[in-house]
Coordinates of C-alpha atoms in Angstrom, one line a residue:
M15 CA -43.0 -5.8 61.7
K16 CA -44.2 -9.0 60.2
L17 CA -46.2 -8.6 56.9
P18 CA -49.3 -10.5 56.4
A19 CA -48.9 -13.5 54.1
A20 CA -51.1 -12.0 51.3
I21 CA -49.1 -8.8 51.1
L22 CA -45.9 -10.7 51.0
T23 CA -47.1 -12.9 48.2
L24 CA -48.1 -9.9 46.2
L25 CA -44.7 -8.2 46.6
I26 CA -42.8 -11.3 45.6
A27 CA -45.2 -11.8 42.4
S28 CA -44.7 -8.1 41.3
A29 CA -40.9 -8.4 41.3
V30 CA -40.8 -11.3 38.9
P31 CA -41.8 -10.9 35.2
V32 CA -45.0 -12.6 34.2
A33 CA -43.3 -15.0 31.8
A34 CA -40.9 -16.1 34.4
Q35 CA -43.8 -16.6 36.9
N36 CA -45.5 -18.9 34.2
S37 CA -42.2 -20.8 33.4
F38 CA -40.6 -21.6 36.7
P39 CA -42.5 -23.0 39.5
P40 CA -41.1 -22.0 42.9
P41 CA -38.3 -24.3 43.8
K42 CA -38.7 -26.7 46.7
P43 CA -36.8 -25.7 49.8
G44 CA -33.3 -27.0 49.6
A45 CA -33.5 -28.1 45.9
A46 CA -31.1 -26.9 43.3
T47 CA -32.5 -24.6 40.6
M48 CA -32.3 -26.2 37.1
P49 CA -32.3 -24.2 33.9
P50 CA -34.9 -25.0 31.3
A51 CA -34.0 -27.8 28.7
G52 CA -32.0 -26.4 25.8
L53 CA -30.7 -23.2 27.6
I54 CA -26.9 -22.8 27.1
M55 CA -25.2 -20.4 29.5
P56 CA -22.4 -18.2 27.9
P57 CA -18.9 -18.8 29.3
P58 CA -17.9 -16.2 31.9
L59 CA -15.8 -13.2 30.6
V60 CA -12.2 -13.7 32.0
I61 CA -10.0 -10.6 32.4
A62 CA -6.4 -10.8 33.7
P63 CA -5.9 -8.7 36.9
P64 CA -4.3 -5.3 36.2
A65 CA -0.7 -4.8 36.9
P66 CA 0.0 -3.5 40.2
A67 CA 0.4 0.4 40.4
G68 CA 3.8 1.3 39.0
A69 CA 4.5 -2.0 37.3
Q70 CA 4.9 -2.2 33.5
A71 CA 2.3 -3.9 31.4
S72 CA 3.5 -7.0 29.6
L73 CA 5.1 -6.4 26.2
P74 CA 4.6 -8.2 22.9
A75 CA 6.8 -11.3 22.6
Q76 CA 7.5 -10.5 18.9
M77 CA 9.5 -7.5 18.1
P78 CA 10.9 -6.6 14.6
F79 CA 14.3 -6.5 16.0
P80 CA 14.7 -9.1 18.8
D81 CA 18.2 -7.9 19.8
L82 CA 16.9 -4.5 20.6
P83 CA 14.9 -3.8 23.9
S84 CA 11.2 -4.5 23.5
V85 CA 8.7 -1.6 23.2
P86 CA 4.9 -1.4 23.7
L87 CA 3.4 -1.5 20.2
D88 CA 0.0 -1.1 18.7
S89 CA 0.2 -4.7 17.4
D90 CA -3.2 -5.0 15.8
R91 CA -3.1 -1.9 13.6
D92 CA 0.6 -2.6 12.9
A93 CA -0.3 -5.8 11.4
Q94 CA -2.9 -4.6 9.0
G95 CA -2.6 -5.2 5.2
I96 CA -1.6 -7.9 3.0
A97 CA 1.7 -6.4 2.2
Q98 CA 2.5 -6.3 6.0
E99 CA 1.4 -10.0 6.3
T100 CA 3.4 -11.1 3.3
A101 CA 6.7 -9.4 4.3
R102 CA 6.4 -10.7 7.9
T103 CA 5.7 -14.2 6.6
R104 CA 8.6 -14.1 4.3
G105 CA 10.9 -12.6 6.9
A106 CA 11.7 -9.8 4.4
Q107 CA 12.6 -6.3 5.5
G108 CA 13.8 -3.2 3.7
R109 CA 16.9 -1.6 5.3
I110 CA 17.8 1.5 3.5
L111 CA 20.7 3.7 4.0
W112 CA 20.4 7.3 2.5
V113 CA 23.5 9.0 1.4
D114 CA 22.8 12.7 0.9
A115 CA 25.0 14.4 -1.7
T116 CA 25.9 17.7 -0.1
A117 CA 26.1 16.6 3.5
N118 CA 28.5 13.7 2.6
L119 CA 30.6 15.3 -0.2
E120 CA 33.8 14.9 1.9
R121 CA 32.8 11.4 2.8
C122 CA 32.2 10.3 -1.0
N123 CA 34.9 12.1 -2.9
S124 CA 37.3 9.2 -3.3
A125 CA 37.1 5.6 -4.3
Q126 CA 38.4 4.5 -1.0
D127 CA 36.0 6.5 1.1
I128 CA 33.0 5.0 -0.8
H129 CA 34.6 1.5 -0.5
D130 CA 34.8 1.9 3.3
L131 CA 31.3 3.2 3.4
V132 CA 29.9 0.5 1.5
V133 CA 31.7 -2.1 3.5
Q134 CA 30.4 -0.6 6.8
A135 CA 26.8 -0.5 5.3
K136 CA 27.1 -4.2 4.3
N137 CA 28.6 -5.3 7.8
T138 CA 26.0 -3.3 9.7
G139 CA 23.1 -5.2 7.7
F140 CA 21.7 -2.7 5.2
N141 CA 20.4 -4.2 2.0
V142 CA 20.0 -0.9 -0.1
I143 CA 21.9 2.2 -0.5
V144 CA 20.3 5.3 -1.9
V145 CA 22.9 7.6 -3.4
D146 CA 21.8 11.2 -4.0
V147 CA 23.1 12.2 -7.5
K148 CA 21.1 15.4 -8.1
P149 CA 20.4 17.3 -5.0
V150 CA 18.0 20.2 -4.7
I151 CA 20.7 22.7 -6.1
G152 CA 20.2 21.0 -9.4
Y153 CA 23.9 20.2 -10.0
T154 CA 24.8 16.4 -10.3
T155 CA 27.6 14.4 -8.7
Y156 CA 28.2 12.4 -11.9
P157 CA 29.4 14.0 -15.2
S158 CA 26.2 15.1 -16.9
K159 CA 25.6 16.5 -20.5
I160 CA 22.4 18.2 -19.1
A161 CA 23.3 19.7 -15.7
P162 CA 26.5 21.3 -14.3
K163 CA 28.7 19.0 -12.0
L164 CA 28.7 19.7 -8.2
A165 CA 32.2 20.9 -7.4
D166 CA 32.3 21.9 -3.9
W167 CA 30.1 22.3 -0.8
K168 CA 30.9 24.2 2.4
G169 CA 34.5 23.7 1.9
A170 CA 34.3 20.1 0.7
R171 CA 35.5 19.5 -2.9
L172 CA 34.4 16.9 -5.4
P173 CA 37.1 16.3 -7.9
G174 CA 36.2 17.1 -11.5
D175 CA 37.2 13.8 -12.9
F176 CA 35.7 11.7 -10.1
D177 CA 32.4 9.9 -10.6
P178 CA 30.9 8.8 -7.2
L179 CA 27.9 7.1 -8.6
A180 CA 30.0 4.6 -10.8
V181 CA 32.1 3.7 -7.8
F182 CA 29.0 3.2 -5.6
V183 CA 27.5 0.9 -8.3
R184 CA 30.7 -1.0 -8.5
E185 CA 31.3 -1.3 -4.8
G186 CA 27.7 -1.7 -3.9
H187 CA 27.2 -4.7 -6.3
A188 CA 30.5 -6.2 -5.1
A189 CA 29.3 -6.3 -1.5
G190 CA 25.8 -7.7 -2.5
L191 CA 23.9 -4.4 -2.0
Q192 CA 21.4 -2.8 -4.1
V193 CA 22.3 0.8 -5.2
C194 CA 19.6 3.3 -6.2
A195 CA 20.1 6.8 -7.6
N196 CA 18.1 9.7 -6.1
L197 CA 17.1 12.8 -8.0
A198 CA 15.4 15.9 -6.6
V199 CA 13.4 16.5 -9.8
F200 CA 11.5 19.8 -10.0
S201 CA 14.2 21.5 -7.9
E202 CA 16.8 23.3 -9.9
G203 CA 18.6 25.5 -7.3
H204 CA 19.2 26.1 -3.6
K205 CA 17.7 29.4 -2.2
Y206 CA 20.1 29.8 0.6
F207 CA 23.1 29.9 -1.8
G208 CA 21.5 31.5 -4.9
K209 CA 22.9 28.8 -7.2
G210 CA 21.5 26.4 -9.7
P211 CA 20.2 25.9 -13.2
G212 CA 17.1 27.7 -12.2
Y213 CA 19.0 30.9 -11.5
D214 CA 21.0 30.5 -14.6
D215 CA 17.7 30.3 -16.7
P216 CA 15.0 32.0 -14.7
S217 CA 12.3 30.8 -17.3
L218 CA 12.5 27.4 -15.5
Q219 CA 11.3 28.8 -12.1
T220 CA 7.8 28.2 -10.8
V221 CA 5.6 31.4 -10.5
L222 CA 4.0 31.8 -7.2
Y223 CA 0.7 33.7 -6.5
E224 CA 1.2 35.9 -3.5
A225 CA -0.8 38.7 -2.0
T226 CA 0.1 42.3 -1.6
R227 CA -1.7 43.4 1.6
S228 CA -2.3 47.0 2.8
V229 CA -4.1 48.6 5.6
K230 CA -5.4 52.1 6.2
A231 CA -7.1 54.1 8.8
P232 CA -10.8 54.9 8.6
V233 CA -10.0 58.6 7.8
P234 CA -10.5 60.1 4.4
F235 CA -7.3 60.4 2.3
S236 CA -5.2 58.4 4.7
P237 CA -2.4 56.5 3.0
S238 CA -2.5 52.8 2.4
L239 CA 0.3 51.2 4.3
T240 CA 2.0 48.1 3.0
I241 CA 1.8 44.9 5.1
A242 CA 4.9 42.8 5.2
D243 CA 4.9 39.4 3.7
I244 CA 6.5 37.4 6.4
P245 CA 4.5 37.2 9.7
N246 CA 5.9 37.2 13.1
A247 CA 9.0 39.1 12.2
L248 CA 10.1 42.7 11.6
P249 CA 10.4 43.6 8.0
A250 CA 13.5 44.9 6.3
D251 CA 11.4 47.9 5.1
P252 CA 11.1 50.1 8.2
D253 CA 7.9 51.7 6.9
A254 CA 6.1 48.3 6.3
V255 CA 3.6 47.0 8.9
A256 CA 4.4 43.8 10.5
V257 CA 1.8 41.3 11.3
Y258 CA 2.2 39.1 14.4
T259 CA -0.1 36.0 15.1
D260 CA 2.2 34.9 17.9
A261 CA 2.2 37.3 20.8
A262 CA 5.2 35.4 22.4
A263 CA 7.3 36.7 19.4
L264 CA 7.0 40.3 20.6
K265 CA 9.1 40.6 23.7
R266 CA 11.8 43.2 23.1
S267 CA 11.4 47.0 23.3
L268 CA 10.6 48.8 20.1
P269 CA 10.8 52.5 20.9
G270 CA 8.8 54.6 18.4
A271 CA 6.7 51.7 17.3
L272 CA 2.9 51.6 17.6
V273 CA 1.5 48.1 18.5
T274 CA -2.2 47.6 17.5
I275 CA -4.3 44.6 18.4
T276 CA -7.2 44.0 16.0
D277 CA -10.0 41.4 16.0
Q278 CA -11.1 39.5 13.0
T279 CA -13.1 42.3 11.7
G280 CA -10.3 44.8 11.9
K281 CA -11.7 46.4 14.9
I282 CA -8.9 48.1 17.2
M283 CA -9.1 46.4 20.6
A284 CA -5.9 47.8 22.1
Q285 CA -2.9 50.0 21.2
V286 CA 0.5 49.9 23.1
D287 CA 3.7 52.0 22.6
G288 CA 6.3 49.7 21.4
A289 CA 8.8 50.9 24.1
V290 CA 6.8 49.2 26.9
L291 CA 6.5 45.7 25.2
P292 CA 8.7 43.8 27.7
S293 CA 6.4 44.9 30.5
V294 CA 3.0 44.2 29.0
S295 CA 1.2 40.9 28.2
L296 CA -0.2 40.8 24.7
Y297 CA -2.8 38.5 23.3
V298 CA -4.0 37.7 19.8
P299 CA -7.9 37.6 19.4
S300 CA -9.3 34.5 17.7
Q301 CA -8.4 35.0 13.9
G302 CA -7.2 38.5 14.9
A303 CA -3.6 39.9 14.6
I304 CA -1.1 42.3 16.2
L305 CA 0.2 45.0 13.8
V306 CA 3.5 46.6 14.5
A307 CA 4.0 50.0 12.7
Q308 CA 7.3 51.8 12.8
G309 CA 8.7 54.9 11.2
K310 CA 6.2 56.7 8.9
S311 CA 3.6 54.1 9.3
A312 CA 3.6 54.4 13.2
D313 CA 3.2 58.2 12.8
S314 CA 0.2 57.8 10.3
L315 CA -1.7 55.3 12.5
R316 CA -0.9 57.1 15.8
A317 CA -2.4 60.3 14.2
T318 CA -5.4 58.7 12.6
T319 CA -6.6 55.8 14.8
R320 CA -8.0 55.1 18.2
I321 CA -9.4 52.1 20.2
G322 CA -12.7 51.1 18.7
D323 CA -12.0 52.2 15.1
Y324 CA -12.1 49.7 12.2
L325 CA -9.1 49.5 10.0
A326 CA -9.6 48.9 6.3
F327 CA -7.6 46.0 4.8
A328 CA -7.2 45.3 1.1
T329 CA -5.3 42.7 -1.0
A330 CA -4.0 42.5 -4.5
P331 CA -2.6 39.4 -6.4
R332 CA 1.1 39.4 -7.1
F333 CA 2.9 36.8 -9.3
V334 CA 6.5 36.4 -8.6
P335 CA 9.1 33.8 -9.6
I336 CA 10.1 31.7 -6.6
A337 CA 13.6 33.2 -6.5
G338 CA 12.0 36.5 -5.4
D339 CA 9.7 35.0 -2.8
S340 CA 10.9 35.3 0.7
N341 CA 8.3 32.7 2.0
Q342 CA 9.8 29.8 0.2
K343 CA 13.0 28.3 1.6
V344 CA 15.8 26.0 0.3
A345 CA 14.5 24.5 -2.9
L346 CA 14.2 26.5 -6.0
F347 CA 11.2 24.7 -7.6
V348 CA 10.6 24.7 -11.3
N349 CA 7.2 24.4 -13.0
P350 CA 6.1 20.8 -13.4
N351 CA 3.4 22.0 -15.8
D352 CA 5.9 23.3 -18.3
P353 CA 6.7 20.8 -21.1
A354 CA 10.3 22.1 -21.3
V355 CA 10.7 21.4 -17.6
Q356 CA 9.2 18.1 -17.7
Q357 CA 11.4 16.9 -20.6
R358 CA 14.5 18.2 -18.7
E359 CA 13.9 16.2 -15.6
L360 CA 13.1 13.0 -17.9
D361 CA 16.3 13.5 -19.7
L362 CA 18.1 13.4 -16.4
V363 CA 16.3 10.2 -15.5
Q364 CA 17.3 8.7 -18.8
E365 CA 20.9 9.8 -18.6
V366 CA 21.3 8.0 -15.3
V367 CA 19.6 4.7 -16.3
A368 CA 21.2 4.6 -19.7
N369 CA 24.8 4.9 -18.4
Y370 CA 24.8 3.2 -15.0
A371 CA 23.7 -0.2 -13.9
V372 CA 21.7 1.1 -10.9
D373 CA 19.2 -1.1 -9.2
G374 CA 16.6 1.6 -9.0
V375 CA 15.9 5.3 -9.3
V376 CA 14.3 7.3 -6.5
F377 CA 12.6 10.6 -6.6
D378 CA 12.6 12.6 -3.2
D379 CA 10.1 15.0 -1.8
R380 CA 10.5 17.6 -4.7
L381 CA 8.3 15.4 -6.9
R382 CA 5.4 18.0 -6.4
F383 CA 4.6 21.7 -6.5
A384 CA 5.9 24.4 -4.2
G385 CA 2.5 24.8 -2.6
I386 CA -1.0 25.5 -3.3
N387 CA -0.1 28.9 -4.8
A388 CA 2.1 27.2 -7.5
D389 CA 2.3 27.3 -10.5
F390 CA 0.4 30.6 -11.6
S391 CA 2.5 31.1 -14.7
L392 CA 0.9 32.0 -18.1
V393 CA 1.7 28.5 -19.2
S394 CA -0.2 26.9 -16.3
M395 CA -3.1 29.2 -16.8
Q396 CA -3.5 28.3 -20.4
Q397 CA -3.3 24.6 -19.6
F398 CA -5.7 24.8 -16.8
E399 CA -8.3 26.5 -18.7
Q400 CA -8.0 23.8 -21.5
Y401 CA -8.4 21.3 -18.7
V402 CA -11.7 22.8 -17.4
G403 CA -12.8 23.6 -20.8
R404 CA -13.4 27.4 -20.3
P405 CA -11.8 30.7 -19.6
I406 CA -11.8 31.5 -15.9
K407 CA -11.2 34.5 -13.6
W408 CA -7.6 34.1 -12.8
P409 CA -6.7 33.5 -10.0
D410 CA -9.9 34.2 -8.0
D411 CA -11.8 31.3 -9.6
I412 CA -9.1 29.0 -8.0
F413 CA -8.8 31.0 -4.7
H414 CA -8.0 34.4 -3.4
Y415 CA -6.4 35.7 -0.3
N416 CA -8.3 37.1 2.5
A417 CA -7.6 40.9 2.8
F418 CA -7.3 40.5 6.6
P419 CA -4.1 38.7 7.7
N420 CA -4.2 35.5 9.7
Q421 CA -7.4 34.1 7.9
D422 CA -7.8 31.3 5.5
I423 CA -7.9 31.7 1.8
V424 CA -11.2 32.1 0.0
K425 CA -11.7 29.0 -2.3
G426 CA -13.2 29.6 -5.6
P427 CA -15.3 27.2 -7.8
Y428 CA -12.3 25.6 -9.4
Y429 CA -10.3 25.0 -6.2
Q430 CA -10.7 21.3 -6.1
A431 CA -10.2 21.1 -9.9
W432 CA -6.9 23.0 -9.5
R433 CA -5.7 20.4 -6.8
V434 CA -6.7 17.4 -9.0
W435 CA -5.2 18.7 -12.2
R436 CA -1.9 19.4 -10.7
A437 CA -1.8 15.9 -9.0
L438 CA -2.6 14.5 -12.4
T439 CA 0.5 16.4 -13.8
I440 CA 2.7 14.7 -11.3
R441 CA 1.2 11.3 -11.8
N442 CA 1.4 11.4 -15.6
W443 CA 5.0 12.6 -15.4
L444 CA 5.9 9.8 -13.0
A445 CA 4.3 7.2 -15.5
K446 CA 6.7 8.6 -18.2
A447 CA 9.6 8.3 -15.9
R448 CA 8.8 4.7 -15.0
A449 CA 8.6 3.8 -18.7
I450 CA 12.0 5.3 -19.2
V451 CA 13.5 3.3 -16.3
K452 CA 12.1 0.0 -17.3
F453 CA 13.0 0.4 -20.9
Y454 CA 16.8 0.7 -19.9
R455 CA 16.7 -1.3 -16.7
P456 CA 13.7 -3.8 -16.8
H457 CA 14.6 -5.1 -13.2
A458 CA 15.3 -1.7 -11.7
T459 CA 12.9 -0.2 -9.3
L460 CA 11.1 3.1 -9.3
S461 CA 10.6 4.7 -5.8
V462 CA 9.6 7.8 -4.1
Y463 CA 10.3 9.5 -0.8
A464 CA 7.4 11.6 0.6
G465 CA 6.5 12.9 4.0
S466 CA 4.2 10.7 6.0
W467 CA 1.8 13.6 6.6
Y468 CA -0.4 12.8 3.7
G469 CA -2.9 15.5 4.8
E470 CA -0.6 18.2 3.4
Y471 CA -0.2 16.8 0.0
G472 CA -3.5 17.9 -1.3
D473 CA -2.0 21.4 -1.4
L474 CA 1.3 20.2 -2.9
G475 CA -0.2 18.2 -5.9
E476 CA 1.3 14.9 -5.1
N477 CA -0.9 11.8 -4.5
W478 CA 1.3 9.1 -3.5
A479 CA -1.6 6.9 -2.0
A480 CA -3.5 4.1 -3.7
V481 CA -6.4 4.8 -6.0
D482 CA -8.8 3.2 -3.6
Y483 CA -7.6 5.0 -0.5
A484 CA -10.7 6.8 1.0
G485 CA -9.1 8.5 4.0
A486 CA -11.1 11.4 5.5
F487 CA -9.3 14.4 4.0
D488 CA -11.1 17.3 2.4
F489 CA -9.2 16.9 -0.9
N490 CA -9.8 13.1 -1.2
S491 CA -12.6 13.2 -3.7
P492 CA -13.2 10.4 -6.2
D493 CA -11.4 12.4 -8.9
W494 CA -8.4 13.0 -6.6
R495 CA -8.1 9.3 -5.8
Q496 CA -7.8 8.5 -9.4
T497 CA -4.4 10.4 -9.5
G498 CA -2.9 8.1 -6.9
F499 CA 0.4 6.6 -8.1
A500 CA 1.2 4.2 -5.4
S501 CA 0.8 1.2 -8.0
L502 CA 3.3 2.9 -10.2
L503 CA 6.1 2.3 -7.6
D504 CA 8.1 -0.7 -6.5
W505 CA 8.6 0.8 -3.0
I506 CA 8.0 4.1 -1.2
T507 CA 9.7 5.5 1.9
T508 CA 7.7 8.0 3.9
G509 CA 9.3 10.4 6.4
C510 CA 8.0 9.3 9.8
Y511 CA 10.2 12.1 11.2
Y512 CA 9.0 12.4 14.8
P513 CA 11.2 12.1 17.8
T514 CA 8.5 10.0 19.8
A515 CA 8.6 6.4 18.6
T516 CA 5.4 4.5 19.6
I517 CA 1.7 5.3 20.1
S518 CA 1.8 4.3 23.6
E519 CA 4.5 7.0 24.2
G520 CA 2.6 9.6 22.2
A521 CA -0.7 8.8 24.2
A522 CA 1.3 9.6 27.4
S523 CA 2.3 13.0 26.2
G524 CA -1.1 13.7 24.4
S525 CA 0.2 13.5 20.8
V526 CA -0.6 10.0 19.4
G527 CA -0.4 11.0 15.8
A528 CA 3.1 12.7 15.9
T529 CA 4.9 9.3 16.4
V530 CA 7.0 7.0 14.2
E531 CA 4.5 4.2 14.7
A532 CA 1.3 6.3 13.9
A533 CA 3.0 7.7 10.9
G534 CA 3.9 4.3 9.5
Q535 CA 0.5 2.9 10.0
L536 CA -1.1 5.9 8.1
S537 CA 1.6 5.4 5.2
N538 CA 0.8 1.7 5.1
K539 CA -2.9 2.4 5.1
A540 CA -2.8 5.1 2.4
V541 CA -0.7 2.9 0.0
D542 CA -3.1 0.0 0.6
D543 CA -1.1 -2.9 -0.6
Q544 CA -0.1 -1.3 -4.0
T545 CA 3.7 -1.1 -3.1
W546 CA 6.1 -1.8 -0.2
V547 CA 6.4 0.9 2.5
Y548 CA 9.5 1.6 4.4
A549 CA 9.3 4.1 7.3
G550 CA 11.9 6.8 7.3
I551 CA 13.8 8.0 10.5
Y552 CA 15.4 11.4 10.6
L553 CA 18.5 10.8 12.8
E554 CA 19.0 14.4 13.7
Q555 CA 16.1 14.0 16.1
F556 CA 18.0 11.2 17.9
S557 CA 21.5 12.6 18.3
N558 CA 23.0 11.2 21.6
K559 CA 19.7 9.5 22.3
N560 CA 20.6 5.8 21.5
D561 CA 17.7 4.4 23.5
N562 CA 15.1 6.6 21.8
F563 CA 16.6 5.7 18.4
A564 CA 16.1 1.9 19.2
K565 CA 12.6 2.5 20.0
A566 CA 12.1 4.4 16.7
L567 CA 13.5 1.5 14.8
Q568 CA 11.2 -1.0 16.5
A569 CA 8.2 1.3 15.7
A570 CA 9.2 1.9 12.2
A571 CA 9.8 -1.8 11.2
A572 CA 6.6 -2.8 13.2
S573 CA 4.2 -0.4 11.3
T574 CA 5.7 -0.9 7.8
Q575 CA 7.8 -3.4 5.9
G576 CA 11.2 -1.7 6.7
V577 CA 13.2 1.2 7.5
M578 CA 15.0 4.0 5.7
I579 CA 17.8 5.8 7.7
F580 CA 18.3 9.4 6.7
D581 CA 21.2 10.0 6.7
V582 CA 24.6 8.3 6.8
S583 CA 26.4 11.6 8.0
Q584 CA 24.2 11.5 11.0
V585 CA 24.8 7.8 11.6
T586 CA 28.4 8.6 11.8
D587 CA 28.2 11.9 13.6
S588 CA 25.8 10.5 16.2
K589 CA 27.7 7.2 16.6
L590 CA 24.7 5.1 15.9
W591 CA 26.3 2.4 13.8
P592 CA 26.4 0.0 16.9
V593 CA 22.7 0.4 17.4
L594 CA 21.9 -0.4 13.7
A595 CA 24.4 -3.4 13.7
Q596 CA 22.5 -4.6 16.9
A597 CA 19.1 -4.2 15.2
F598 CA 20.2 -5.8 11.8
S599 CA 22.1 -8.8 13.4
K600 CA 19.9 -11.2 11.4
P601 CA 20.3 -10.6 7.7
A602 CA 17.2 -9.9 5.7
Q603 CA 16.2 -9.4 2.1
A604 CA 14.1 -6.4 1.1
P605 CA 10.6 -7.4 0.0
H606 CA 11.0 -5.5 -3.2
E607 CA 14.1 -7.7 -4.1
I608 CA 11.8 -10.8 -4.3
A609 CA 10.6 -11.1 -7.8
G610 CA 6.9 -10.9 -8.5
L611 CA 6.1 -10.6 -4.7
I612 CA 4.4 -7.2 -4.9
D613 CA 2.3 -8.5 -7.9
T614 CA 1.0 -11.4 -5.6
V615 CA 0.2 -8.8 -2.9
R616 CA -1.7 -6.7 -5.4
A617 CA -3.7 -9.6 -6.8
R618 CA -4.6 -10.8 -3.4
H619 CA -5.7 -7.2 -2.4
A620 CA -7.8 -6.9 -5.7
S621 CA -9.5 -10.4 -4.9
A622 CA -10.2 -9.4 -1.3
S623 CA -11.6 -6.0 -2.4
A624 CA -13.9 -7.5 -5.2
P625 CA -17.6 -7.2 -4.4
S626 CA -19.1 -10.6 -3.7
S627 CA -22.3 -11.8 -5.4
S628 CA -24.2 -12.0 -2.0
G629 CA -23.5 -8.4 -1.3
A630 CA -21.5 -9.3 1.7
E631 CA -18.2 -7.7 2.7
P632 CA -15.5 -8.8 0.4
A633 CA -13.7 -11.9 1.5
G634 CA -10.5 -11.3 3.4
K635 CA -11.2 -7.4 3.6
A636 CA -12.6 -7.6 7.1
G637 CA -9.2 -8.8 8.6
T638 CA -7.2 -6.1 7.0
G639 CA -8.9 -3.1 8.7
L640 CA -8.2 -1.1 5.5

């Protein structure tokens, strides 16, 4: 149907804005429409066509190791930071080989063995060797006047008159390599072997705050039943009640046992005879638990409880030296708050730098407390009360354990002060150690190994970040930030110990953060240009996986200023020397070897971070993403 001319005109007018009607007269038929004077049209957005299905996306042209296969990298975030930019511009790259003391005792118990190892490291392309001289057991590999000398380990022997550190320094320097000595400070014993100075002198041991938990039926005069300390395992005491938070761990038949499922309030949701466990499907309610009672405990609960009843849970504090704590593994930690402990560890540092021409000192991941529940000795209580300026209710004003298992601790009013104070203890001890190192060896470096999982260090009392790192962690308050010690270091290596190399791979598997590349990025960001960062790779995760190891090398060196390989025993056992030689085919100097370079980086960072007079974002900061 043909519309009347008047109606057609009305429809056209209503579809065009009034301003447009007034500005643009209708074009003449056949004439080109011209834009108004001064109008500049934006250029069109151009997007390359997506790769055909099944084809690989193009990879970055520049890889840290050009002779290894390329991998897809998160190039923008990998490039953030002035330290990263500076190291790349200078072509500097840390290549650190870690020599663990106990794992390599038979490889390092003669001068010829050490010579051969150093030559291989040099020929492979490493520029730094870290020699472990005081492992967690607390014994030294060099002749010490403070600690016993390590004599043997799992059948391997170290001759009493042989000094591996002296040989490493001599051979390393002859080969043009830096040699740094690692000390596991604040660990003075190995729990699996029950040996070490901390066993010889128990007063050195850190004191842990643990909970003694119990449960009883809602029946008058029913006995309190002890709950085992270690979850998801049957206790040695047959009358203790085991707590399981992982239903999959309960599969085998337990004749005579009573299995009770409770919710977070203690209400009994179900009860099962232990004999039928293999044939039933168990579950753990949210924040609930599965209780497994045997012996007298099973008899008691079977006689006094039924589904729907509420169990009564209780807890009492228990303070125990670490040697008697079954929850703590491997390292026998000592108390970093104890002045005698602090001096012992400083004396060991002094002994090394005064007697050996080392190029640096490294402190591994025992430069911390054993956990949030350490140290709760009388010494620490007195010092902490002095710090906060008043007597406190010990330990509840810091935290107490929830009576019900599988629930978070209950934080007290001084919980954050506790975390800050312990981090301050570690920071101040490190500053003293630095002064000793620089006094005896002005050009020697001070370094730390720490885990890249920074979010866990609030509970461990070790703040290896920069003082201006404002990451979104619950412990990262302004007071906590002031304990950051990155600027006290000449370099840090963080354990980016994940079997997945790149963020791209992690995204495909749904775990972006648990990758070497993401861990390196976090480490680099937390340190914030205050020292050099070298991503650590744990070779046990790449045994017989050369291709995956090559990817991890690319990711580590792309996201930080170098790599640390842990450890030489696994390089040899997993036959990874050829991969490393291929990666390191082009020689490189470690950035920390370049005198004054980190000072330049810090100065540029400070300038870029300084507030401008206009109130605008600091110059240079926008490009760093930090």
